[in-house]
Tab-separated table of N, CA and C in Angstrom:
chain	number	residue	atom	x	y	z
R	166	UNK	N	0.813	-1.193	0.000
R	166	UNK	CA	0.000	0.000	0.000
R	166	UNK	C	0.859	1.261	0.000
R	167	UNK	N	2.216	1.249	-0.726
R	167	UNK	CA	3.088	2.471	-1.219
R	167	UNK	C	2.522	2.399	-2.653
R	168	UNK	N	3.702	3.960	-2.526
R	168	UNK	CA	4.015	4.034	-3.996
R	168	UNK	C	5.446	4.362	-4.115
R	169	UNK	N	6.276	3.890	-4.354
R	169	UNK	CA	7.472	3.503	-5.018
R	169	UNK	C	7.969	4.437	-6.290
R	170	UNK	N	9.336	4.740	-5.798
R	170	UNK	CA	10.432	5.564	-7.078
R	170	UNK	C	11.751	4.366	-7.143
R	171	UNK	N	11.347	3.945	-8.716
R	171	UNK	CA	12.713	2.953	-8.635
R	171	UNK	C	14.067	3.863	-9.417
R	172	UNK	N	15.118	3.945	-9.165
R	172	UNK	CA	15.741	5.414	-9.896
R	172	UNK	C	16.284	4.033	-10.976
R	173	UNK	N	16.484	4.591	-11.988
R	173	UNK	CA	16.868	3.445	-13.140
R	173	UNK	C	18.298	3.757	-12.905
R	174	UNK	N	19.324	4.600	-12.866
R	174	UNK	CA	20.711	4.896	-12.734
R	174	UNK	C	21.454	4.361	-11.357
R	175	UNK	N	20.732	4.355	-10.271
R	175	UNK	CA	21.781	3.648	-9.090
R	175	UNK	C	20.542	2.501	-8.812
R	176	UNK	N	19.935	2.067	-9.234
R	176	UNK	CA	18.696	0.733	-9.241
R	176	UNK	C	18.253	0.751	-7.368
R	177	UNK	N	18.055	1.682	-6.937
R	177	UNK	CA	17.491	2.007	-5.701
R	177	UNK	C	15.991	2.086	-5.611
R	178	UNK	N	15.395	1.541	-5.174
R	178	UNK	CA	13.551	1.665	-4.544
R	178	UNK	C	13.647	2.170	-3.561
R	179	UNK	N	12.786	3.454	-3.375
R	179	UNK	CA	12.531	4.017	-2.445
R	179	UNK	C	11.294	4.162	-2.183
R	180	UNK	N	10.629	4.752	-0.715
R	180	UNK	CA	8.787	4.719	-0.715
R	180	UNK	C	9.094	6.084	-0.650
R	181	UNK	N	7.432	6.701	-1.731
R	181	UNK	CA	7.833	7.862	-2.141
R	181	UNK	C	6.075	8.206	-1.390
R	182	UNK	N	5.779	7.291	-1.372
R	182	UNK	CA	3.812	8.094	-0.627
R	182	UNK	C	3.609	6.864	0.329
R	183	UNK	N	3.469	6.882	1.384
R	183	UNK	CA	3.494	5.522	2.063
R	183	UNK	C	1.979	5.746	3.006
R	184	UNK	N	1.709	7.074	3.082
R	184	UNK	CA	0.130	6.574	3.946
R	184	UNK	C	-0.791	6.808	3.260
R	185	UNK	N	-2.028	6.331	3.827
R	185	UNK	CA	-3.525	6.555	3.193
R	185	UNK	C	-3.907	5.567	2.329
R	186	UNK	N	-2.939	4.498	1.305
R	186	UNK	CA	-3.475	4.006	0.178
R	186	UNK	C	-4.073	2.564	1.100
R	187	UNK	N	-4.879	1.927	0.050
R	187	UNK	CA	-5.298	1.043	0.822
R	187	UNK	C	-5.426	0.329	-0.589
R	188	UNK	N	-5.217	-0.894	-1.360
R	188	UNK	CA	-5.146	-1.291	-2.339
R	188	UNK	C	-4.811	-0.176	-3.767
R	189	UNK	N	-3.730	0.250	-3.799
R	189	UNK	CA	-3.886	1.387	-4.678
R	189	UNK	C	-3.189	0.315	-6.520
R	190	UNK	N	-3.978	0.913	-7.326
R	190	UNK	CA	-3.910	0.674	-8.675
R	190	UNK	C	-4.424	1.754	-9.704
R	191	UNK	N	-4.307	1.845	-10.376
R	191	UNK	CA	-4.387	2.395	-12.090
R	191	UNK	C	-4.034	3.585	-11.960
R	192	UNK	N	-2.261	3.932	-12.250
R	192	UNK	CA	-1.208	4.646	-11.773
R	192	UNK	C	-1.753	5.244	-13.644
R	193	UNK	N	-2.240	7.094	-13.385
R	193	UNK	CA	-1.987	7.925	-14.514
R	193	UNK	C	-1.053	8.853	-13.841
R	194	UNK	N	0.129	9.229	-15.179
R	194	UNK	CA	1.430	10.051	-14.952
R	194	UNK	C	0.917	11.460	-15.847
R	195	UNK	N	0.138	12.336	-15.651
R	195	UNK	CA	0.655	13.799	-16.061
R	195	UNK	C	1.168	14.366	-15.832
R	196	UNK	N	2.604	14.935	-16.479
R	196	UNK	CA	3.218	16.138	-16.110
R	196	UNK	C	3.779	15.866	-14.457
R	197	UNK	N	3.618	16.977	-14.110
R	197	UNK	CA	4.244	16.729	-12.153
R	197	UNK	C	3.272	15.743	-11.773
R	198	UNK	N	2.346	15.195	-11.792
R	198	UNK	CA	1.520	14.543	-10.974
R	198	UNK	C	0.867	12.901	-11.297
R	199	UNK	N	0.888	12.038	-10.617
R	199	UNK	CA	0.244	10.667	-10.407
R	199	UNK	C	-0.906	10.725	-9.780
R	200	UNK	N	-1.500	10.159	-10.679
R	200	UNK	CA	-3.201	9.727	-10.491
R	200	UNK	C	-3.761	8.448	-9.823
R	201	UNK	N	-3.977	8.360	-8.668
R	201	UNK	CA	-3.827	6.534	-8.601
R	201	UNK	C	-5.488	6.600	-8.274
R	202	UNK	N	-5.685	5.312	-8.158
R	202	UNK	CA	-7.357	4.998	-7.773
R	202	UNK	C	-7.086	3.939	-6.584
R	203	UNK	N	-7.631	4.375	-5.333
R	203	UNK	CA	-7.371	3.849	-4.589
R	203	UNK	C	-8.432	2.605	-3.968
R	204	UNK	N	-8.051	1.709	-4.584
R	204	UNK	CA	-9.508	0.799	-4.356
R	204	UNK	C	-10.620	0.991	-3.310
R	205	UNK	N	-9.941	0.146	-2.484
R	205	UNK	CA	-10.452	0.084	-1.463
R	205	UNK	C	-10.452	0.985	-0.407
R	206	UNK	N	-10.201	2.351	-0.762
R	206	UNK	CA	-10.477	3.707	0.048
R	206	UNK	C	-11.889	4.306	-1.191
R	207	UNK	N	-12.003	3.788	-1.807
R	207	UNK	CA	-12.986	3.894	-2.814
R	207	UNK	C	-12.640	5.558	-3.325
R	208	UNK	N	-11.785	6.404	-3.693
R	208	UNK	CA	-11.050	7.059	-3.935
R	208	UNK	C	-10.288	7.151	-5.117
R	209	UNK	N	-10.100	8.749	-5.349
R	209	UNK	CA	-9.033	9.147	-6.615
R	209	UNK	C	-8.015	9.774	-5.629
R	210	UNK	N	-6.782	9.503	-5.927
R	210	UNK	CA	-5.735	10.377	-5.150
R	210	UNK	C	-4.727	11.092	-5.937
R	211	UNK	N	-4.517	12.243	-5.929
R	211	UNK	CA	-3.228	12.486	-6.970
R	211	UNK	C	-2.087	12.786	-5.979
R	212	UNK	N	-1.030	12.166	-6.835
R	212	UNK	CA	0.255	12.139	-5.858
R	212	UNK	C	1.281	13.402	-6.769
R	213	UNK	N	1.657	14.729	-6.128
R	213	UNK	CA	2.084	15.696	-6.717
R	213	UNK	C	3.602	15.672	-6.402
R	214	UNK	N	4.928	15.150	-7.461
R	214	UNK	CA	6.287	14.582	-7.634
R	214	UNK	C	6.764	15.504	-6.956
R	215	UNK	N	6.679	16.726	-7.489
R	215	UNK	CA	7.475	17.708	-6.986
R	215	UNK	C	7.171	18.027	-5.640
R	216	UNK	N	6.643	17.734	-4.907
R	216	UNK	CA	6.438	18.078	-3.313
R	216	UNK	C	6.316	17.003	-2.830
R	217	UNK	N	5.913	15.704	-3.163
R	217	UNK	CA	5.642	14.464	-2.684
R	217	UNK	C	4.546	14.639	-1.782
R	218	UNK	N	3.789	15.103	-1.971
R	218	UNK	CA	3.064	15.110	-1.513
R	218	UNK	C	1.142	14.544	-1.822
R	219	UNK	N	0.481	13.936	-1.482
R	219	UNK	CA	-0.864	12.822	-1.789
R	219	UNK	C	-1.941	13.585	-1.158
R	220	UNK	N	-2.724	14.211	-2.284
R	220	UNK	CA	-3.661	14.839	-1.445
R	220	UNK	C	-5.090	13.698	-2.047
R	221	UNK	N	-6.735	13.466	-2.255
R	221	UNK	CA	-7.980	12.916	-2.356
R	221	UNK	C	-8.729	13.842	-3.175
R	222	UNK	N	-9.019	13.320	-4.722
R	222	UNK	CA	-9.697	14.572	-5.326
R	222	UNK	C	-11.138	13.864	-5.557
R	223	UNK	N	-11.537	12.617	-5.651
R	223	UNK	CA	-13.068	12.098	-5.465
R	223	UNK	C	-12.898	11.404	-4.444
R	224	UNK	N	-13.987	11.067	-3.723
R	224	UNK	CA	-14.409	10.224	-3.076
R	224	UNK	C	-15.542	9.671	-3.500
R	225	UNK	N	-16.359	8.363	-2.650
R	225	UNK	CA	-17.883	7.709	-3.072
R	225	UNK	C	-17.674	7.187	-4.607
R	226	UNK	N	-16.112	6.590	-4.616
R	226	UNK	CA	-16.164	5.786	-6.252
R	226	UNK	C	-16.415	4.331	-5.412
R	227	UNK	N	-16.662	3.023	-6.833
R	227	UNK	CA	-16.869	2.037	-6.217
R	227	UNK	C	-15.843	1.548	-6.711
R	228	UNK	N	-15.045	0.939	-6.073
R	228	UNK	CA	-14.044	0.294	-5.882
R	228	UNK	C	-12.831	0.613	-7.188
R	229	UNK	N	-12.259	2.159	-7.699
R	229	UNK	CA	-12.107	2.226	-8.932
R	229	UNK	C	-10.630	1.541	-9.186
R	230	UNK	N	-10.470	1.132	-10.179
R	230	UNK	CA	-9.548	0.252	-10.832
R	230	UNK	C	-8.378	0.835	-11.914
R	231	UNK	N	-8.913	1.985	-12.599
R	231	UNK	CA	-8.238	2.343	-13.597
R	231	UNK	C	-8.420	4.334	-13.476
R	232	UNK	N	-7.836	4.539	-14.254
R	232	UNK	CA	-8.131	6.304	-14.558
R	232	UNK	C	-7.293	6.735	-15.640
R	233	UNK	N	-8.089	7.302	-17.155
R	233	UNK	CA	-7.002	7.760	-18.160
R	233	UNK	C	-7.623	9.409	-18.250
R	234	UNK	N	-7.238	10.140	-19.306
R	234	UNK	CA	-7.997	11.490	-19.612
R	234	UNK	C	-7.650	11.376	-20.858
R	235	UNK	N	-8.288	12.611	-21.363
R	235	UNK	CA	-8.485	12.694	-22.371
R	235	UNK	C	-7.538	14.143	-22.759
R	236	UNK	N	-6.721	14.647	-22.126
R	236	UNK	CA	-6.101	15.698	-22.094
R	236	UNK	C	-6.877	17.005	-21.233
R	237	UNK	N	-8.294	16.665	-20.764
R	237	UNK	CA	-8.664	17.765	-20.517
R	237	UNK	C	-9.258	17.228	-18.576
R	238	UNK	N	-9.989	16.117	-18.974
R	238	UNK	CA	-10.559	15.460	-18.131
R	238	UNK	C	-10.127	14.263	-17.771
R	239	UNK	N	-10.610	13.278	-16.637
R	239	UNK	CA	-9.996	12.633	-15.637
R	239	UNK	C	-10.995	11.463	-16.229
């Protein structure tokens, strides 16, 4: 229930968001920010690189699995 930075140049894993997720899957990468869907918090979370920091932008999803856009929308 992380989320993980593997650096490809010194092959190091590090935990880069380690609270709140609770089954987390369907990792979208825009720009500074990761999109995850957090299953079983029934939740959208975006994880923002440059601050590392995980804030909750839906709640009351059912159990979501995936998340793409369309360039504009989520």
């Amino acid at each position: 229930n992380k989320i993980k930075r593997f650096n490809t140049t010194t092959n190091v894993l590090t935990d880069i968001a380690t609270v709140g997720f609770n089954n987390p899957l369907g990792l979208l990468l825009t720009g500074e920010s990761i999109y995850i869907c957090d299953r079983n918090n029934n939740s959208l979370k975006r994880f923002n690189i440059a601050s590392n920091s995980v804030s909750t932008i839906a709640t009351s999803l059912n159990q979501p699995i995936a998340v793409t856009t369309d360039g504009r929308y989520l």
